[in-house]
Amino acid sequence: MGQRRVSAGIVVIGDEILSGRTQDINVQQIAQFLTPLGVSVREVRIVADVTAAIGEAVNTLRERCDYVFTTGGIGPTHDDITADAIAEAFGCEIGVRDDARAILERWYEKTGTEITEARLRMARIPHGASLIENPVTGAPGFQIANVFVMAGVPKIVRGMLEDVAPRIEGGAVTYSVSVRLENVREGDIAAELGELQERYEDVSIGSYPWFEDEGEKGLRRGIVLIARSTDKDVLDTLKSQFQAFETS
Amino acid sequence: MGQRRVSAGIVVIGDEILSGRTQDINVQQIAQFLTPLGVSVREVRIVADVTAAIGEAVNTLRERCDYVFTTGGIGPTHDDITADAIAEAFGCEIGVRDDARAILERWYEKTGTEITEARLRMARIPHGASLIENPVTGAPGFQIANVFVMAGVPKIVRGMLEDVAPRIEGGAVTYSVSVRLENVREGDIAAELGELQERYEDVSIGSYPWFEDEGEKGLRRGIVLIARSTDKDVLDTLKSQFQAFETS
């Protein structure tokens, strides 16, 4: 494990997320998977089921980040265009591949399911890609260069990440501490917090207000202070400093 | 209300979302607010608390979309850099503005809160922007050209959207129908579904698998079919067609 900073981009592909019908939870799932590996998510893009939109997002982020993860659009239906869009983005060929087809055949044999032409679409893999195992429904994802192409269903993403983990070369792991303060407002401590950030310039310090409506009892409020760093000792110091805000 | 297509971009600003610590819910909230106004979300970007990252995302999306909504980074602490980043992106001046300052003064007078230098940061508004009312904590957001700059706390975003609504000139409203099918798999119906999409080319038809793990009873599965269109009659027809997949 080196001490360099390793970054990732995420491309969420799906009209259902953009329309607000479905709440995405893969961004959080992938970010929480990457943190202990020493990889920080740098940017996320959520794009429609449109070839050009997918290609632009993937090509930008694969230049900019060490790794890119995509979710969505690798099923058997007409709106599943991710594999073809990725092939186009990389300028490479795509077709039904024997290894992917064999996985589908074995999977469907167990369940007595007919392999239709539509299902064979899920064996379309760009040339040069390696497969990502799907323990939930069989149909594989794939890795091409630094881009990991996964399903959209969160359960499948979780399974695919297990297969992806050994392929990730992480950097220094970023740790975090958080302190939740009640009846403290950002404006009360902003100056001192800014001074802490200046003193510990290698630490990322964030402040996030919270509100809870307790009906007749009124509104409770406070802030959560978070510090992130690769240095655990510094985080211990900052945790004490954060806690001191509540009693000061 | 015209019949043109009106699009929006969303820029979510915040390290806490990228790190996976906080689950964003503003994208869904904003998308669900925009749908009945006849505005479709075209692209979302989640970026770090970094001036250049905010500027790039906002400048790209404000060219590409009719409206842009940003969330996060307009509080009083050192990590709240959105207002300055937006001013830089637009190449315009920014400073404490009298109207915003007056709002803060009235708000804090009610609660007996001292206006610190840090709190005055929240009255920094780019020149030429109009304010967006914040019914929860007072500190306003702002609109500059087609960009609406809002807080990150979902309760505040909800309040600010009420003030934004009359400023949105929407297009044709997109309606949707959805049918949840059990024990139907995408591969079973992909061909027929693709034919439906070809026949109704102005409708956006999506297919989304679902899985529910019921422990010893095993895994239940199915798909949700969704059609989106500005034409309600066509959607009624498609709903019947979708339902027919379960019995066929």
Short mmCIF file of C-alpha atoms in Angstrom, two decimals:
data_model
loop_
_atom_site.label_atom_id
_atom_site.label_comp_id
_atom_site.label_asym_id
_atom_site.label_seq_id
_atom_site.Cartn_x
_atom_site.Cartn_y
_atom_site.Cartn_z
CA MET A 1 0.00 0.00 0.00
CA GLY A 2 1.56 3.25 -1.09
CA GLN A 3 0.95 6.60 0.50
CA ARG A 4 -0.18 8.30 -2.70
CA ARG A 5 -3.70 9.62 -3.10
CA VAL A 6 -5.84 7.32 -5.22
CA SER A 7 -9.08 8.65 -6.70
CA ALA A 8 -12.22 7.23 -8.23
CA GLY A 9 -15.06 8.54 -10.35
CA ILE A 10 -18.55 7.07 -10.40
CA VAL A 11 -20.95 7.18 -13.35
CA VAL A 12 -24.53 6.30 -12.44
CA ILE A 13 -26.45 5.42 -15.60
CA GLY A 14 -30.21 5.51 -15.50
CA ASP A 15 -33.25 7.57 -16.38
CA GLU A 16 -34.98 6.23 -13.26
CA ILE A 17 -32.49 8.02 -11.00
CA LEU A 18 -32.71 11.30 -12.93
CA SER A 19 -36.51 11.24 -12.87
CA GLY A 20 -36.50 10.97 -9.08
CA ARG A 21 -38.45 7.73 -9.17
CA THR A 22 -35.58 5.72 -7.71
CA GLN A 23 -33.29 6.88 -4.93
CA ASP A 24 -29.70 5.99 -5.83
CA ILE A 25 -27.83 4.18 -3.07
CA ASN A 26 -24.93 2.88 -5.13
CA VAL A 27 -22.84 6.05 -4.81
CA GLN A 28 -22.81 5.71 -1.05
CA GLN A 29 -22.28 1.94 -1.26
CA ILE A 30 -19.29 2.29 -3.61
CA ALA A 31 -17.77 5.19 -1.63
CA GLN A 32 -18.02 3.20 1.61
CA PHE A 33 -16.45 0.20 -0.12
CA LEU A 34 -13.53 2.30 -1.43
CA THR A 35 -12.65 4.24 1.74
CA PRO A 36 -10.95 1.37 3.61
CA LEU A 37 -9.10 0.45 0.40
CA GLY A 38 -7.51 3.91 0.37
CA VAL A 39 -9.48 5.26 -2.59
CA SER A 40 -11.40 8.55 -2.44
CA VAL A 41 -14.33 9.36 -4.70
CA ARG A 42 -13.51 12.56 -6.53
CA GLU A 43 -16.55 13.11 -8.71
CA VAL A 44 -19.89 11.47 -9.53
CA ARG A 45 -21.99 11.93 -12.63
CA ILE A 46 -25.54 10.70 -13.07
CA VAL A 47 -26.44 10.45 -16.75
CA ALA A 48 -29.36 9.30 -18.87
CA ASP A 49 -29.59 6.08 -20.87
CA VAL A 50 -28.01 7.87 -23.84
CA THR A 51 -24.87 6.60 -25.58
CA ALA A 52 -23.19 10.00 -25.96
CA ALA A 53 -23.89 10.99 -22.35
CA ILE A 54 -22.42 7.74 -21.02
CA GLY A 55 -19.37 8.04 -23.26
CA GLU A 56 -18.64 11.63 -22.31
CA ALA A 57 -18.86 10.95 -18.58
CA VAL A 58 -16.74 7.78 -18.72
CA ASN A 59 -14.08 9.26 -20.98
CA THR A 60 -13.73 12.39 -18.84
CA LEU A 61 -13.56 10.56 -15.54
CA ARG A 62 -11.21 7.77 -16.69
CA GLU A 63 -8.66 10.41 -17.64
CA ARG A 64 -9.13 12.29 -14.40
CA CYS A 65 -9.38 9.47 -11.85
CA ASP A 66 -7.39 6.33 -11.10
CA TYR A 67 -10.53 4.21 -11.26
CA VAL A 68 -14.04 4.62 -12.64
CA PHE A 69 -17.12 2.63 -11.57
CA THR A 70 -20.31 2.60 -13.58
CA THR A 71 -23.68 1.28 -12.44
CA GLY A 72 -26.71 0.42 -14.55
CA GLY A 73 -27.69 -0.49 -18.07
CA ILE A 74 -26.14 -3.94 -18.53
CA GLY A 75 -29.31 -6.05 -18.58
CA PRO A 76 -31.07 -7.70 -21.52
CA THR A 77 -33.65 -5.04 -22.46
CA HIS A 78 -33.60 -2.35 -25.14
CA ASP A 79 -32.68 0.37 -22.65
CA ASP A 80 -29.53 -1.49 -21.57
CA ILE A 81 -26.94 0.24 -23.72
CA THR A 82 -24.02 0.63 -21.33
CA ALA A 83 -21.77 -2.11 -22.77
CA ASP A 84 -22.10 -0.74 -26.29
CA ALA A 85 -21.62 2.84 -25.07
CA ILE A 86 -18.44 1.86 -23.23
CA ALA A 87 -17.09 0.04 -26.31
CA GLU A 88 -17.77 3.16 -28.36
CA ALA A 89 -16.11 5.36 -25.73
CA PHE A 90 -12.99 3.19 -25.88
CA GLY A 91 -13.17 2.84 -29.65
CA CYS A 92 -13.08 -0.95 -29.42
CA GLU A 93 -15.10 -3.84 -30.84
CA ILE A 94 -17.88 -5.56 -28.94
CA GLY A 95 -19.62 -8.88 -29.41
CA VAL A 96 -20.96 -11.95 -27.63
CA ARG A 97 -17.95 -13.48 -25.93
CA ASP A 98 -17.56 -17.21 -25.34
CA ASP A 99 -16.52 -16.93 -21.69
CA ALA A 100 -19.48 -14.71 -20.84
CA ARG A 101 -21.84 -16.93 -22.84
CA ALA A 102 -20.57 -19.99 -20.97
CA ILE A 103 -21.31 -18.31 -17.63
CA LEU A 104 -24.86 -17.52 -18.74
CA GLU A 105 -25.38 -21.06 -20.07
CA ARG A 106 -24.25 -22.64 -16.82
CA TRP A 107 -26.39 -20.24 -14.80
CA TYR A 108 -29.53 -20.76 -16.84
CA GLU A 109 -29.04 -24.52 -17.01
CA LYS A 110 -29.29 -24.65 -13.21
CA THR A 111 -32.57 -22.75 -13.25
CA GLY A 112 -34.00 -24.36 -16.39
CA THR A 113 -34.22 -21.02 -18.14
CA GLU A 114 -34.14 -20.68 -21.89
CA ILE A 115 -31.32 -18.57 -23.32
CA THR A 116 -33.09 -16.11 -25.56
CA GLU A 117 -31.48 -13.71 -27.98
CA ALA A 118 -32.24 -10.96 -25.47
CA ARG A 119 -30.41 -12.81 -22.68
CA LEU A 120 -27.42 -13.29 -24.97
CA ARG A 121 -27.12 -9.50 -25.09
CA MET A 122 -25.73 -9.82 -21.58
CA ALA A 123 -22.77 -11.77 -23.01
CA ARG A 124 -21.82 -8.81 -25.20
CA ILE A 125 -18.47 -7.71 -23.76
CA PRO A 126 -16.01 -5.23 -25.27
CA HIS A 127 -12.84 -6.81 -26.65
CA GLY A 128 -9.99 -6.80 -24.16
CA ALA A 129 -12.23 -6.53 -21.10
CA SER A 130 -12.06 -8.96 -18.17
CA LEU A 131 -15.26 -10.19 -16.55
CA ILE A 132 -16.66 -9.24 -13.14
CA GLU A 133 -18.49 -12.03 -11.35
CA ASN A 134 -22.18 -11.54 -10.55
CA PRO A 135 -23.15 -13.89 -7.70
CA VAL A 136 -26.80 -12.80 -7.70
CA THR A 137 -28.07 -13.25 -11.25
CA GLY A 138 -25.10 -14.63 -13.19
CA ALA A 139 -24.79 -12.06 -15.95
CA PRO A 140 -21.27 -10.63 -15.56
CA GLY A 141 -20.02 -7.08 -15.45
CA PHE A 142 -16.66 -6.26 -16.94
CA GLN A 143 -13.47 -4.30 -16.41
CA ILE A 144 -11.84 -2.47 -19.29
CA ALA A 145 -8.63 -0.60 -18.45
CA ASN A 146 -9.42 1.35 -15.25
CA VAL A 147 -13.21 1.24 -15.73
CA PHE A 148 -15.43 -1.23 -13.84
CA VAL A 149 -18.84 -1.70 -15.43
CA MET A 150 -21.43 -3.03 -13.00
CA ALA A 151 -25.18 -3.63 -12.77
CA GLY A 152 -27.60 -1.10 -11.30
CA VAL A 153 -29.36 -3.29 -8.72
CA PRO A 154 -27.64 -2.51 -5.39
CA LYS A 155 -27.54 -6.18 -4.28
CA ILE A 156 -25.71 -7.10 -7.49
CA VAL A 157 -23.34 -4.15 -7.14
CA ARG A 158 -22.43 -5.33 -3.66
CA GLY A 159 -21.64 -8.79 -5.00
CA MET A 160 -19.62 -7.44 -7.92
CA LEU A 161 -17.54 -5.20 -5.63
CA GLU A 162 -16.31 -8.35 -3.84
CA ASP A 163 -14.84 -9.54 -7.12
CA VAL A 164 -13.44 -6.08 -7.88
CA ALA A 165 -11.72 -5.54 -4.52
CA PRO A 166 -8.51 -7.51 -5.24
CA ARG A 167 -8.01 -5.53 -8.46
CA ILE A 168 -7.84 -2.18 -6.67
CA GLU A 169 -4.45 -0.78 -5.76
CA GLY A 170 -5.29 1.70 -3.05
CA GLY A 171 -3.26 4.47 -1.50
CA ALA A 172 -3.08 5.83 1.99
CA VAL A 173 -6.31 5.07 3.84
CA THR A 174 -8.27 8.13 4.90
CA TYR A 175 -9.72 7.90 8.40
CA SER A 176 -12.36 10.17 9.85
CA VAL A 177 -13.71 11.29 13.19
CA SER A 178 -17.03 12.96 13.69
CA VAL A 179 -18.51 14.81 16.64
CA ARG A 180 -22.20 15.68 16.87
CA LEU A 181 -22.90 18.88 18.79
CA GLU A 182 -26.33 20.02 19.93
CA ASN A 183 -27.35 23.65 20.40
CA VAL A 184 -24.20 24.80 18.65
CA ARG A 185 -24.61 26.73 15.43
CA GLU A 186 -22.09 27.05 12.64
CA GLY A 187 -21.92 30.81 13.08
CA ASP A 188 -20.89 30.39 16.73
CA ILE A 189 -17.73 28.47 15.95
CA ALA A 190 -16.92 29.30 12.33
CA ALA A 191 -13.95 31.52 13.17
CA GLU A 192 -12.31 29.01 15.54
CA LEU A 193 -13.06 26.16 13.13
CA GLY A 194 -11.41 28.10 10.31
CA GLU A 195 -8.34 28.55 12.50
CA LEU A 196 -8.22 24.80 13.17
CA GLN A 197 -8.39 24.17 9.41
CA GLU A 198 -5.48 26.57 8.88
CA ARG A 199 -3.41 24.96 11.61
CA TYR A 200 -4.07 21.41 10.33
CA GLU A 201 -3.90 22.07 6.62
CA ASP A 202 -3.48 18.39 5.64
CA VAL A 203 -6.75 17.52 7.36
CA SER A 204 -10.10 18.06 5.65
CA ILE A 205 -12.48 19.61 8.18
CA GLY A 206 -16.18 19.84 7.40
CA SER A 207 -19.15 21.26 9.25
CA TYR A 208 -22.70 20.04 8.60
CA PRO A 209 -25.77 21.52 10.27
CA TRP A 210 -28.65 19.27 11.29
CA PHE A 211 -32.24 19.96 12.27
CA GLU A 212 -34.82 17.69 13.84
CA ASP A 213 -38.43 18.67 14.04
CA GLU A 214 -39.93 17.30 17.24
CA GLY A 215 -43.44 18.60 16.69
CA GLU A 216 -44.79 20.53 19.66
CA LYS A 217 -41.45 20.38 21.41
CA GLY A 218 -40.05 22.48 18.59
CA LEU A 219 -36.97 22.23 16.44
CA ARG A 220 -33.71 20.76 17.73
CA ARG A 221 -30.57 21.77 15.94
CA GLY A 222 -26.85 21.40 15.99
CA ILE A 223 -23.89 20.55 13.81
CA VAL A 224 -21.75 17.58 13.00
CA LEU A 225 -18.05 18.28 12.68
CA ILE A 226 -15.99 15.85 10.65
CA ALA A 227 -12.26 15.63 10.13
CA ARG A 228 -10.61 13.38 7.56
CA SER A 229 -6.95 12.53 7.40
CA THR A 230 -4.50 9.70 6.85
CA ASP A 231 -2.99 10.54 10.27
CA LYS A 232 -4.96 8.97 13.14
CA ASP A 233 -3.11 10.88 15.87
CA VAL A 234 -4.05 14.23 14.42
CA LEU A 235 -7.66 13.06 14.25
CA ASP A 236 -7.64 12.20 17.97
CA THR A 237 -6.45 15.72 18.74
CA LEU A 238 -9.12 17.26 16.54
CA LYS A 239 -11.84 15.14 18.09
CA SER A 240 -11.04 16.62 21.49
CA GLN A 241 -11.02 20.12 20.04
CA PHE A 242 -14.42 19.52 18.42
CA GLN A 243 -15.87 18.22 21.68
CA ALA A 244 -14.62 21.31 23.49
CA PHE A 245 -16.91 23.47 21.31
CA GLU A 246 -19.98 22.13 23.11
CA THR A 247 -18.85 23.13 26.57
CA SER A 248 -17.20 26.45 25.69
CA MET B 1 -47.06 26.25 -20.57
CA GLY B 2 -45.33 25.47 -23.81
CA GLN B 3 -44.89 22.00 -25.23
CA ARG B 4 -41.15 22.28 -25.57
CA ARG B 5 -38.80 20.05 -23.56
CA VAL B 6 -37.29 21.90 -20.63
CA SER B 7 -34.22 20.45 -18.94
CA ALA B 8 -32.37 20.91 -15.67
CA GLY B 9 -28.95 20.02 -14.34
CA ILE B 10 -28.15 19.47 -10.66
CA VAL B 11 -24.77 20.09 -9.02
CA VAL B 12 -24.46 18.55 -5.56
CA ILE B 13 -21.54 20.15 -3.72
CA GLY B 14 -20.07 18.37 -0.76
CA ASP B 15 -17.23 16.15 0.39
CA GLU B 16 -19.64 14.44 2.79
CA ILE B 17 -21.64 12.99 -0.11
CA LEU B 18 -18.55 11.86 -2.03
CA SER B 19 -17.09 10.17 1.06
CA GLY B 20 -20.25 8.11 1.48
CA ARG B 21 -20.85 9.45 4.97
CA THR B 22 -24.06 11.20 3.96
CA GLN B 23 -26.70 9.79 1.63
CA ASP B 24 -27.81 12.52 -0.77
CA ILE B 25 -31.56 12.91 -1.00
CA ASN B 26 -31.67 16.31 -2.69
CA VAL B 27 -31.36 14.93 -6.22
CA GLN B 28 -34.54 12.92 -5.78
CA GLN B 29 -36.25 15.81 -3.98
CA ILE B 30 -35.42 18.31 -6.74
CA ALA B 31 -36.32 15.87 -9.53
CA GLN B 32 -39.70 15.14 -7.94
CA PHE B 33 -40.29 18.89 -7.54
CA LEU B 34 -39.47 19.56 -11.20
CA THR B 35 -41.49 16.77 -12.84
CA PRO B 36 -44.96 18.35 -12.36
CA LEU B 37 -43.53 21.68 -13.53
CA GLY B 38 -42.61 20.12 -16.86
CA VAL B 39 -38.85 20.09 -16.30
CA SER B 40 -36.74 16.94 -16.72
CA VAL B 41 -33.39 16.43 -15.00
CA ARG B 42 -30.83 15.74 -17.70
CA GLU B 43 -27.61 15.33 -15.74
CA VAL B 44 -26.35 15.42 -12.15
CA ARG B 45 -22.82 16.03 -10.97
CA ILE B 46 -21.59 15.53 -7.42
CA VAL B 47 -18.39 17.48 -6.82
CA ALA B 48 -16.03 18.23 -3.93
CA ASP B 49 -15.78 21.48 -1.98
CA VAL B 50 -13.24 22.74 -4.52
CA THR B 51 -13.68 26.02 -6.39
CA ALA B 52 -12.54 24.73 -9.79
CA ALA B 53 -14.70 21.60 -9.57
CA ILE B 54 -17.80 23.62 -8.72
CA GLY B 55 -17.09 26.13 -11.49
CA GLU B 56 -16.55 23.50 -14.16
CA ALA B 57 -19.75 21.64 -13.31
CA VAL B 58 -21.90 24.77 -13.12
CA ASN B 59 -20.51 26.32 -16.30
CA THR B 60 -20.96 23.11 -18.29
CA LEU B 61 -24.50 22.43 -17.11
CA ARG B 62 -25.77 26.02 -17.39
CA GLU B 63 -24.84 25.96 -21.09
CA ARG B 64 -26.42 22.57 -21.59
CA CYS B 65 -29.61 22.83 -19.53
CA ASP B 66 -32.41 25.36 -19.20
CA TYR B 67 -31.96 25.48 -15.42
CA VAL B 68 -29.27 24.46 -12.97
CA PHE B 69 -29.77 23.77 -9.26
CA THR B 70 -26.88 23.58 -6.81
CA THR B 71 -27.03 22.28 -3.25
CA GLY B 72 -24.52 22.78 -0.45
CA GLY B 73 -21.71 25.03 0.63
CA ILE B 74 -23.49 28.31 1.40
CA GLY B 75 -23.12 28.34 5.20
CA PRO B 76 -20.78 30.41 7.39
CA THR B 77 -17.82 28.04 7.79
CA HIS B 78 -14.48 27.88 5.98
CA ASP B 79 -15.63 24.97 3.78
CA ASP B 80 -18.61 26.96 2.45
CA ILE B 81 -17.16 28.24 -0.81
CA THR B 82 -20.07 27.86 -3.22
CA ALA B 83 -21.06 31.56 -3.48
CA ASP B 84 -17.49 32.58 -4.29
CA ALA B 85 -17.05 29.68 -6.71
CA ILE B 86 -20.26 30.66 -8.55
CA ALA B 87 -19.15 34.30 -8.76
CA GLU B 88 -15.84 33.14 -10.21
CA ALA B 89 -17.62 30.85 -12.67
CA PHE B 90 -19.72 33.77 -13.89
CA GLY B 91 -16.77 36.19 -13.79
CA CYS B 92 -18.71 38.61 -11.60
CA GLU B 93 -18.07 40.50 -8.37
CA ILE B 94 -19.23 39.26 -4.99
CA GLY B 95 -19.63 41.00 -1.64
CA VAL B 96 -21.87 41.39 1.40
CA ARG B 97 -25.12 42.73 0.01
CA ASP B 98 -27.41 45.05 1.97
CA ASP B 99 -30.61 43.14 1.22
CA ALA B 100 -29.13 39.84 2.33
CA ARG B 101 -27.56 41.48 5.37
CA ALA B 102 -30.93 42.97 6.34
CA ILE B 103 -32.55 39.51 6.17
CA LEU B 104 -29.89 38.07 8.46
CA GLU B 105 -30.19 41.01 10.88
CA ARG B 106 -33.96 40.64 11.15
CA TRP B 107 -33.65 36.87 11.57
CA TYR B 108 -30.98 37.04 14.26
CA GLU B 109 -32.70 39.87 16.11
CA LYS B 110 -35.70 37.58 16.64
CA THR B 111 -33.51 34.88 18.14
CA GLY B 112 -31.15 37.20 20.01
CA THR B 113 -28.17 35.90 18.07
CA GLU B 114 -25.04 37.96 17.56
CA ILE B 115 -24.08 38.64 13.94
CA THR B 116 -20.49 37.52 13.72
CA GLU B 117 -18.13 38.09 10.83
CA ALA B 118 -18.60 34.41 9.99
CA ARG B 119 -22.40 34.80 9.82
CA LEU B 120 -21.98 37.81 7.54
CA ARG B 121 -20.33 35.47 5.03
CA MET B 122 -23.85 34.23 4.36
CA ALA B 123 -24.76 37.70 3.05
CA ARG B 124 -22.06 37.44 0.37
CA ILE B 125 -24.07 37.34 -2.85
CA PRO B 126 -22.76 37.68 -6.42
CA HIS B 127 -23.65 40.98 -8.10
CA GLY B 128 -26.77 40.75 -10.19
CA ALA B 129 -28.20 37.75 -8.37
CA SER B 130 -31.69 37.70 -6.85
CA LEU B 131 -32.24 36.12 -3.44
CA ILE B 132 -33.99 32.85 -2.65
CA GLU B 133 -35.92 32.83 0.61
CA ASN B 134 -34.87 30.39 3.34
CA PRO B 135 -37.81 29.83 5.70
CA VAL B 136 -35.85 27.48 7.97
CA THR B 137 -32.69 29.33 9.01
CA GLY B 138 -32.94 32.72 7.33
CA ALA B 139 -29.71 32.79 5.34
CA PRO B 140 -30.82 33.17 1.72
CA GLY B 141 -29.83 31.30 -1.41
CA PHE B 142 -29.62 33.12 -4.70
CA GLN B 143 -30.45 32.91 -8.37
CA ILE B 144 -27.97 34.15 -10.96
CA ALA B 145 -29.11 33.82 -14.59
CA ASN B 146 -30.49 30.26 -14.89
CA VAL B 147 -28.63 28.94 -11.84
CA PHE B 148 -30.36 28.46 -8.45
CA VAL B 149 -27.93 28.22 -5.55
CA MET B 150 -29.42 26.49 -2.51
CA ALA B 151 -28.37 25.08 0.85
CA GLY B 152 -27.43 21.44 1.40
CA VAL B 153 -29.76 20.59 4.29
CA PRO B 154 -32.78 18.86 2.69
CA LYS B 155 -35.33 20.69 4.87
CA ILE B 156 -33.91 24.03 3.73
CA VAL B 157 -33.84 22.90 0.10
CA ARG B 158 -37.52 22.02 0.33
CA GLY B 159 -38.29 25.50 1.65
CA MET B 160 -36.18 27.23 -0.98
CA LEU B 161 -37.85 25.29 -3.81
CA GLU B 162 -41.18 26.87 -2.79
CA ASP B 163 -39.66 30.28 -3.49
CA VAL B 164 -38.07 29.05 -6.73
CA ALA B 165 -41.23 27.45 -8.19
CA PRO B 166 -42.81 30.64 -9.63
CA ARG B 167 -39.55 31.44 -11.45
CA ILE B 168 -39.56 28.20 -13.46
CA GLU B 169 -41.03 28.25 -16.94
CA GLY B 170 -41.75 24.62 -17.57
CA GLY B 171 -42.58 22.73 -20.72
CA ALA B 172 -44.82 19.81 -21.45
CA VAL B 173 -45.35 17.79 -18.29
CA THR B 174 -44.04 14.26 -18.45
CA TYR B 175 -46.35 11.67 -16.92
CA SER B 176 -45.44 8.12 -16.06
CA VAL B 177 -47.04 4.77 -15.39
CA SER B 178 -45.37 1.87 -13.69
CA VAL B 179 -46.32 -1.78 -13.40
CA ARG B 180 -44.65 -4.13 -10.95
CA LEU B 181 -44.48 -7.72 -12.17
CA GLU B 182 -43.50 -10.70 -10.03
CA ASN B 183 -41.83 -13.84 -11.33
CA VAL B 184 -41.21 -12.18 -14.65
CA ARG B 185 -37.61 -11.72 -15.70
CA GLU B 186 -36.24 -9.17 -18.10
CA GLY B 187 -34.98 -11.85 -20.46
CA ASP B 188 -38.50 -13.30 -20.75
CA ILE B 189 -40.01 -10.15 -22.21
CA ALA B 190 -37.07 -8.19 -23.61
CA ALA B 191 -37.95 -8.85 -27.25
CA GLU B 192 -41.61 -7.84 -26.89
CA LEU B 193 -40.66 -4.85 -24.78
CA GLY B 194 -38.21 -3.72 -27.43
CA GLU B 195 -40.98 -3.97 -30.02
CA LEU B 196 -43.24 -1.81 -27.84
CA GLN B 197 -40.45 0.77 -27.60
CA GLU B 198 -40.11 0.77 -31.38
CA ARG B 199 -43.84 1.15 -31.89
CA TYR B 200 -44.15 4.00 -29.36
CA GLU B 201 -40.93 5.84 -30.14
CA ASP B 202 -41.96 9.06 -28.35
CA VAL B 203 -42.42 7.18 -25.09
CA SER B 204 -39.47 6.34 -22.86
CA ILE B 205 -39.85 2.73 -21.69
CA GLY B 206 -37.63 1.41 -18.93
CA SER B 207 -37.29 -1.96 -17.26
CA TYR B 208 -35.88 -2.35 -13.74
CA PRO B 209 -35.32 -5.70 -12.04
CA TRP B 210 -35.98 -6.07 -8.33
CA PHE B 211 -35.01 -8.73 -5.78
CA GLU B 212 -36.25 -9.29 -2.26
CA ASP B 213 -34.51 -11.66 0.05
CA GLU B 214 -37.10 -13.33 2.30
CA GLY B 215 -34.67 -15.45 4.28
CA GLU B 216 -35.68 -19.10 4.41
CA LYS B 217 -38.50 -18.54 1.97
CA GLY B 218 -35.87 -17.63 -0.59
CA LEU B 219 -35.47 -14.85 -3.08
CA ARG B 220 -38.45 -13.16 -4.70
CA ARG B 221 -37.82 -11.37 -7.96
CA GLY B 222 -39.52 -9.48 -10.68
CA ILE B 223 -39.33 -6.32 -12.71
CA VAL B 224 -40.88 -2.90 -12.71
CA LEU B 225 -41.80 -1.53 -16.12
CA ILE B 226 -42.09 2.23 -16.47
CA ALA B 227 -43.26 4.34 -19.38
CA ARG B 228 -42.86 8.12 -19.51
CA SER B 229 -44.60 10.41 -21.95
CA THR B 230 -46.40 13.71 -22.26
CA ASP B 231 -49.35 11.78 -23.73
CA LYS B 232 -51.55 10.23 -21.02
CA ASP B 233 -53.64 8.16 -23.45
CA VAL B 234 -50.60 6.37 -24.79
CA LEU B 235 -49.55 5.64 -21.22
CA ASP B 236 -52.91 4.01 -20.47
CA THR B 237 -52.44 1.75 -23.47
CA LEU B 238 -48.93 0.83 -22.40
CA LYS B 239 -50.02 0.12 -18.84
CA SER B 240 -52.40 -2.54 -20.13
CA GLN B 241 -49.70 -4.00 -22.33
CA PHE B 242 -47.31 -4.15 -19.37
CA GLN B 243 -49.90 -5.88 -17.20
CA ALA B 244 -50.45 -8.47 -19.92
CA PHE B 245 -46.86 -9.63 -19.53
CA GLU B 246 -47.67 -11.18 -16.15
CA THR B 247 -50.42 -13.40 -17.41
CA SER B 248 -48.90 -14.37 -20.74
#
